[in-house]
Amino acid sequence: MCGIIGLTGHNPSQNILLDGLARLEYRGYDSAGIAFFRDNSGHISVRKTAGKVSDLRAICDDDNTSTCGIGHSRWATHGGVTNANAHPHKVGNVTLVHNGIIENYHDLIKEFNLQDKLVSETDTEVAAATFDANYDGDPIECIKKTVSKIHGTFAFCIMFKNRPGEIYCTRRVSPLVAAFTEKDGSFVASDLTAFIEYSKQFFIVPEDTIMIMKADSMTVQDMDGKEVTPEYMTVDWDVTAAQKDGYPHYMIKEIHEQPAAIKRTIMTRIKDDLPDFTEDNIPDSLFEGVTDMTIIACGTAMYAGNMGASLIQNKFGIPVNVCIASEFRYERPVLSENSLVIVVSQSGETIDTLEALRLAKTKTQRTLSLVNVKGSSIARESNYVLYTHAGPEIAVASTKAYTVQVVAMYLIAAKLGLTSGEFTEAECKKFIQTMQTVPEAMQKMLDNEQDIENLTRRMTNAEHTFYIGRGQDYRLAMEGALKLKEISYIHAEAYAAGELKHGTIALISEGIPVIALATQQSVYSKVISNIREVKARGAYVILISMDDEITDPSICDVHLNIPKIDDDFAVFEAVVLCQMIAYYASIGKGCNPDQPRNLAKSVTVE
Ligand code: G6P
């Protein structure tokens, strides 16, 4: 969490830093700050405030001509949301921004006798004071000495008082990407979206190196002083992909981008209506002889994994375990070399997922990650990677990243079915052909946005809601409930429809909204019986099904129809309704769906 940025170039940097920070706000928006060499002299000025980048912008001078500065957008870990705890932190000769957690900051305070130098409650200020204590005019020696003392994770951008125009960076685990252009100078940030308008080429700053940024050069060296040549990568999207493009929020824009995103994710992976991962360099042998599977992820990515797991286990009889990454990493992994481990992550940086992957790799080399962000840690560390091509997802609540993860899981399922012999070629082709109709089916759902907007007025007054369903609908219910909770703060619980009567039905009372998913024809009559059970207890039922007309209209208060499609693919239609319900409930309550309280998109602390 936290977004950091640095720039040293030929033009005034302040607005570039502020614009970049605004695009990094998805990583945290508790406070924001920048520091710069005033008039490009050895004097470093800091502007920072609790609040958002817009609040920071309001306190920045218009006449700031500095061409070198660093910036930070915070998700609070150590210390509350206050001006003093906002970054950058300045101690003596050192001013820095930090993303990560310094675990041994108490020990550092004692060892370097820092107590009197600290004015905030943050671990970061302790790091700044430690750098300062180790600084005798040589930034490189100072960084080497200091990072060797630090336990934890970090990405630092550091300015030293007697080095105007220069920024020094180093990282362990926490992400940092960088780019240099002759025209605009040296850029660094937690994520490429921060400076995409200046360069589509970038590199991941290698861990345990020191990067020296100047206006006309950028060099990287290892801790022994040996130059490191970074590997440049290119992205195929531009700044417009990271802007709202006329939509009021990123979230609704991203909901609308789903058909195109799904097309991008499946397009190059289908040959003759069969799954083909040749362009991803994933050999078919990865899927041969798989005895069992484990899917590891957090949040929405885990719910996407759930959807794939249920499909694979039910269709092909391969046992699949879905694990929450933060649990998996502290448990005994029951894996063999024939176990296939799939790690799902939009950002590719979620620390628990990354550590779980590392643990899984001690048991099997069959690890495959589904990742959206190119070159991210999880993508680099897994044995194979299948990139989902959602494009940049800025809204904290995941929408398009989820649907492309599900469709990627379905491609993998098809490949597994084929290699295990459980799917005939004809069955597989039929499955893939239906998959190719998904973008159009989703588009139809998106075209009915107005109906959903009207419906959700009722939801805004609710304190509690339930999402129920069976099979794939139950898996989707979990994602639907999470979406509503995270952006509207309405309590939502997902329940397997048949399980409700074993306790939770006690919570159903007059008027409680229940979103009932009944898209699965194989269990349709069963779920309808469960809906009757809640209706009989006064629930306000919003039914999502493929019925053109409901034979007994008394079972629901509102019916949302989705076009007929094979059971396995109904999720792609129904999820649009779940996302819109959450979005309009959030708007109706006056919340900001893009920046829900307490959350951050990229969770790089455990
Ligand atoms: C956070 C985000 C979620 C996301 C989860 C996993 O909680 O708010 O939207 O699903 O992290 O993130 P990842 O980047 O690993 O998919």
PDB file of C-alpha atoms in Angstrom, residues 60-198:
ATOM      1  CA  CYS A  60       1.011  23.819  -2.990  1.00  0.00           C
ATOM      2  CA  ASP A  61       2.527  27.031  -4.384  1.00  0.00           C
ATOM      3  CA  ASP A  62       1.844  27.799  -7.995  1.00  0.00           C
ATOM      4  CA  ASP A  63       5.278  29.311  -8.508  1.00  0.00           C
ATOM      5  CA  ASN A  64       7.268  26.241  -7.605  1.00  0.00           C
ATOM      6  CA  THR A  65       9.847  25.798 -10.361  1.00  0.00           C
ATOM      7  CA  SER A  66      11.769  22.908  -8.830  1.00  0.00           C
ATOM      8  CA  THR A  67      12.562  20.203 -11.364  1.00  0.00           C
ATOM      9  CA  CYS A  68      13.292  17.514  -8.779  1.00  0.00           C
ATOM     10  CA  GLY A  69      10.911  16.115  -6.198  1.00  0.00           C
ATOM     11  CA  ILE A  70       9.347  13.106  -4.525  1.00  0.00           C
ATOM     12  CA  GLY A  71       5.767  12.416  -3.445  1.00  0.00           C
ATOM     13  CA  HIS A  72       3.639  10.040  -1.389  1.00  0.00           C
ATOM     14  CA  SER A  73       0.025   8.971  -0.969  1.00  0.00           C
ATOM     15  CA  ARG A  74      -0.476   7.116   2.324  1.00  0.00           C
ATOM     16  CA  TRP A  75      -2.436   4.147   3.635  1.00  0.00           C
ATOM     17  CA  ALA A  76      -1.848   4.421   7.370  1.00  0.00           C
ATOM     18  CA  THR A  77      -0.148   1.512   9.145  1.00  0.00           C
ATOM     19  CA  HIS A  78       2.038   2.972  11.920  1.00  0.00           C
ATOM     20  CA  GLY A  79       0.361   5.996  13.445  1.00  0.00           C
ATOM     21  CA  GLY A  80      -2.960   7.665  12.739  1.00  0.00           C
ATOM     22  CA  VAL A  81      -4.053   9.887   9.899  1.00  0.00           C
ATOM     23  CA  THR A  82      -2.354  13.180  10.847  1.00  0.00           C
ATOM     24  CA  ASN A  83      -0.257  15.835   9.144  1.00  0.00           C
ATOM     25  CA  ALA A  84       2.783  14.806  11.166  1.00  0.00           C
ATOM     26  CA  ASN A  85       2.488  11.183  10.076  1.00  0.00           C
ATOM     27  CA  ALA A  86       2.141  12.119   6.406  1.00  0.00           C
ATOM     28  CA  HIS A  87       5.186  11.553   4.183  1.00  0.00           C
ATOM     29  CA  PRO A  88       7.690  12.830   3.067  1.00  0.00           C
ATOM     30  CA  HIS A  89       9.681  12.632   6.299  1.00  0.00           C
ATOM     31  CA  LYS A  90      12.648  14.941   6.735  1.00  0.00           C
ATOM     32  CA  VAL A  91      15.343  14.306   9.319  1.00  0.00           C
ATOM     33  CA  GLY A  92      18.581  16.298   9.125  1.00  0.00           C
ATOM     34  CA  ASN A  93      20.100  15.846   5.679  1.00  0.00           C
ATOM     35  CA  VAL A  94      17.623  13.236   4.563  1.00  0.00           C
ATOM     36  CA  THR A  95      14.108  13.560   3.113  1.00  0.00           C
ATOM     37  CA  LEU A  96      12.318  10.458   1.926  1.00  0.00           C
ATOM     38  CA  VAL A  97       9.100   8.684   1.004  1.00  0.00           C
ATOM     39  CA  HIS A  98       8.516   5.040   1.812  1.00  0.00           C
ATOM     40  CA  ASN A  99       6.184   2.196   0.916  1.00  0.00           C
ATOM     41  CA  GLY A 100       6.412  -0.892   3.119  1.00  0.00           C
ATOM     42  CA  ILE A 101       6.881  -1.697   6.788  1.00  0.00           C
ATOM     43  CA  ILE A 102      10.014  -1.344   8.906  1.00  0.00           C
ATOM     44  CA  GLU A 103       9.596  -4.170  11.400  1.00  0.00           C
ATOM     45  CA  ASN A 104      12.557  -3.378  13.664  1.00  0.00           C
ATOM     46  CA  TYR A 105      11.983   0.358  14.056  1.00  0.00           C
ATOM     47  CA  HIS A 106      12.014   0.073  17.866  1.00  0.00           C
ATOM     48  CA  ASP A 107      15.492  -1.499  17.724  1.00  0.00           C
ATOM     49  CA  LEU A 108      16.718   1.182  15.304  1.00  0.00           C
ATOM     50  CA  ILE A 109      15.543   3.949  17.661  1.00  0.00           C
ATOM     51  CA  LYS A 110      17.625   2.405  20.444  1.00  0.00           C
ATOM     52  CA  GLU A 111      20.683   1.496  18.377  1.00  0.00           C
ATOM     53  CA  PHE A 112      21.000   4.954  16.774  1.00  0.00           C
ATOM     54  CA  ASN A 113      19.611   6.916  19.703  1.00  0.00           C
ATOM     55  CA  LEU A 114      16.925   8.533  17.581  1.00  0.00           C
ATOM     56  CA  GLN A 115      14.200   9.271  20.130  1.00  0.00           C
ATOM     57  CA  ASP A 116      14.751  13.040  20.244  1.00  0.00           C
ATOM     58  CA  LYS A 117      14.733  13.372  16.465  1.00  0.00           C
ATOM     59  CA  LEU A 118      11.250  11.983  15.906  1.00  0.00           C
ATOM     60  CA  VAL A 119       8.106  14.052  15.592  1.00  0.00           C
ATOM     61  CA  SER A 120       5.749  11.441  14.124  1.00  0.00           C
ATOM     62  CA  GLU A 121       4.551   7.965  15.102  1.00  0.00           C
ATOM     63  CA  THR A 122       5.709   6.347  11.885  1.00  0.00           C
ATOM     64  CA  ASP A 123       8.227   3.608  11.205  1.00  0.00           C
ATOM     65  CA  THR A 124       9.224   5.648   8.135  1.00  0.00           C
ATOM     66  CA  GLU A 125      10.511   8.589  10.103  1.00  0.00           C
ATOM     67  CA  VAL A 126      12.703   6.167  12.048  1.00  0.00           C
ATOM     68  CA  ALA A 127      14.116   4.969   8.736  1.00  0.00           C
ATOM     69  CA  ALA A 128      14.757   8.584   7.674  1.00  0.00           C
ATOM     70  CA  ALA A 129      16.553   9.242  10.975  1.00  0.00           C
ATOM     71  CA  THR A 130      18.616   6.078  10.540  1.00  0.00           C
ATOM     72  CA  PHE A 131      19.673   7.131   7.039  1.00  0.00           C
ATOM     73  CA  ASP A 132      20.582  10.528   8.461  1.00  0.00           C
ATOM     74  CA  ALA A 133      22.608   8.974  11.279  1.00  0.00           C
ATOM     75  CA  ASN A 134      24.546   6.946   8.691  1.00  0.00           C
ATOM     76  CA  TYR A 135      25.106   9.862   6.307  1.00  0.00           C
ATOM     77  CA  ASP A 136      28.525  11.436   6.033  1.00  0.00           C
ATOM     78  CA  GLY A 137      28.153  12.953   2.571  1.00  0.00           C
ATOM     79  CA  ASP A 138      28.129   9.752   0.531  1.00  0.00           C
ATOM     80  CA  PRO A 139      24.559   8.643  -0.348  1.00  0.00           C
ATOM     81  CA  ILE A 140      25.604   5.213  -1.625  1.00  0.00           C
ATOM     82  CA  GLU A 141      27.505   4.253   1.535  1.00  0.00           C
ATOM     83  CA  CYS A 142      24.662   5.605   3.644  1.00  0.00           C
ATOM     84  CA  ILE A 143      22.058   3.506   1.817  1.00  0.00           C
ATOM     85  CA  LYS A 144      24.193   0.360   1.995  1.00  0.00           C
ATOM     86  CA  LYS A 145      24.752   0.754   5.725  1.00  0.00           C
ATOM     87  CA  THR A 146      21.145   1.589   6.488  1.00  0.00           C
ATOM     88  CA  VAL A 147      19.353  -1.094   4.491  1.00  0.00           C
ATOM     89  CA  SER A 148      21.631  -3.730   5.983  1.00  0.00           C
ATOM     90  CA  LYS A 149      20.142  -2.727   9.369  1.00  0.00           C
ATOM     91  CA  ILE A 150      16.508  -2.661   8.311  1.00  0.00           C
ATOM     92  CA  HIS A 151      14.169  -5.652   8.709  1.00  0.00           C
ATOM     93  CA  GLY A 152      10.969  -5.527   6.739  1.00  0.00           C
ATOM     94  CA  THR A 153       9.817  -4.395   3.331  1.00  0.00           C
ATOM     95  CA  PHE A 154      10.539  -1.089   1.688  1.00  0.00           C
ATOM     96  CA  ALA A 155      10.678   1.029  -1.410  1.00  0.00           C
ATOM     97  CA  PHE A 156      12.438   4.322  -0.668  1.00  0.00           C
ATOM     98  CA  CYS A 157      12.918   7.463  -2.761  1.00  0.00           C
ATOM     99  CA  ILE A 158      15.482   9.591  -0.951  1.00  0.00           C
ATOM    100  CA  MET A 159      16.784  13.127  -1.415  1.00  0.00           C
ATOM    101  CA  PHE A 160      19.973  14.197   0.333  1.00  0.00           C
ATOM    102  CA  LYS A 161      20.344  17.889   1.203  1.00  0.00           C
ATOM    103  CA  ASN A 162      23.717  18.444  -0.462  1.00  0.00           C
ATOM    104  CA  ARG A 163      22.689  16.619  -3.657  1.00  0.00           C
ATOM    105  CA  PRO A 164      20.193  18.897  -5.433  1.00  0.00           C
ATOM    106  CA  GLY A 165      18.675  17.372  -8.542  1.00  0.00           C
ATOM    107  CA  GLU A 166      19.346  13.807  -7.421  1.00  0.00           C
ATOM    108  CA  ILE A 167      17.033  11.085  -6.087  1.00  0.00           C
ATOM    109  CA  TYR A 168      18.248   7.762  -4.717  1.00  0.00           C
ATOM    110  CA  CYS A 169      16.015   4.696  -4.657  1.00  0.00           C
ATOM    111  CA  THR A 170      16.246   1.245  -3.176  1.00  0.00           C
ATOM    112  CA  ARG A 171      13.716  -1.475  -2.498  1.00  0.00           C
ATOM    113  CA  ARG A 172      13.070  -4.823  -0.879  1.00  0.00           C
ATOM    114  CA  VAL A 173       9.792  -6.551  -1.890  1.00  0.00           C
ATOM    115  CA  SER A 174       7.720  -3.350  -2.219  1.00  0.00           C
ATOM    116  CA  PRO A 175       7.330  -2.413  -5.886  1.00  0.00           C
ATOM    117  CA  LEU A 176       9.110   0.355  -7.789  1.00  0.00           C
ATOM    118  CA  VAL A 177       9.149   0.902 -11.520  1.00  0.00           C
ATOM    119  CA  ALA A 178      11.290   3.436 -13.341  1.00  0.00           C
ATOM    120  CA  ALA A 179      11.900   5.026 -16.707  1.00  0.00           C
ATOM    121  CA  PHE A 180      14.338   7.474 -18.254  1.00  0.00           C
ATOM    122  CA  THR A 181      13.690   9.658 -21.268  1.00  0.00           C
ATOM    123  CA  GLU A 182      16.120  12.204 -22.774  1.00  0.00           C
ATOM    124  CA  LYS A 183      13.317  14.735 -23.033  1.00  0.00           C
ATOM    125  CA  ASP A 184      11.720  14.506 -19.596  1.00  0.00           C
ATOM    126  CA  GLY A 185      14.337  12.955 -17.327  1.00  0.00           C
ATOM    127  CA  SER A 186      14.182  10.200 -14.692  1.00  0.00           C
ATOM    128  CA  PHE A 187      10.920   8.849 -13.279  1.00  0.00           C
ATOM    129  CA  VAL A 188      10.209   6.368 -10.519  1.00  0.00           C
ATOM    130  CA  ALA A 189       6.897   5.260  -8.954  1.00  0.00           C
ATOM    131  CA  SER A 190       5.105   2.390  -7.289  1.00  0.00           C
ATOM    132  CA  ASP A 191       3.220   1.814 -10.498  1.00  0.00           C
ATOM    133  CA  LEU A 192       3.604   2.827 -14.119  1.00  0.00           C
ATOM    134  CA  THR A 193       0.205   4.583 -14.246  1.00  0.00           C
ATOM    135  CA  ALA A 194       1.864   7.462 -12.378  1.00  0.00           C
ATOM    136  CA  PHE A 195       4.051   8.442 -15.347  1.00  0.00           C
ATOM    137  CA  ILE A 196       2.571   6.569 -18.300  1.00  0.00           C
ATOM    138  CA  GLU A 197       2.103   9.776 -20.291  1.00  0.00           C
ATOM    139  CA  TYR A 198       5.873  10.290 -20.331  1.00  0.00           C
TER     140      TYR A 198
END
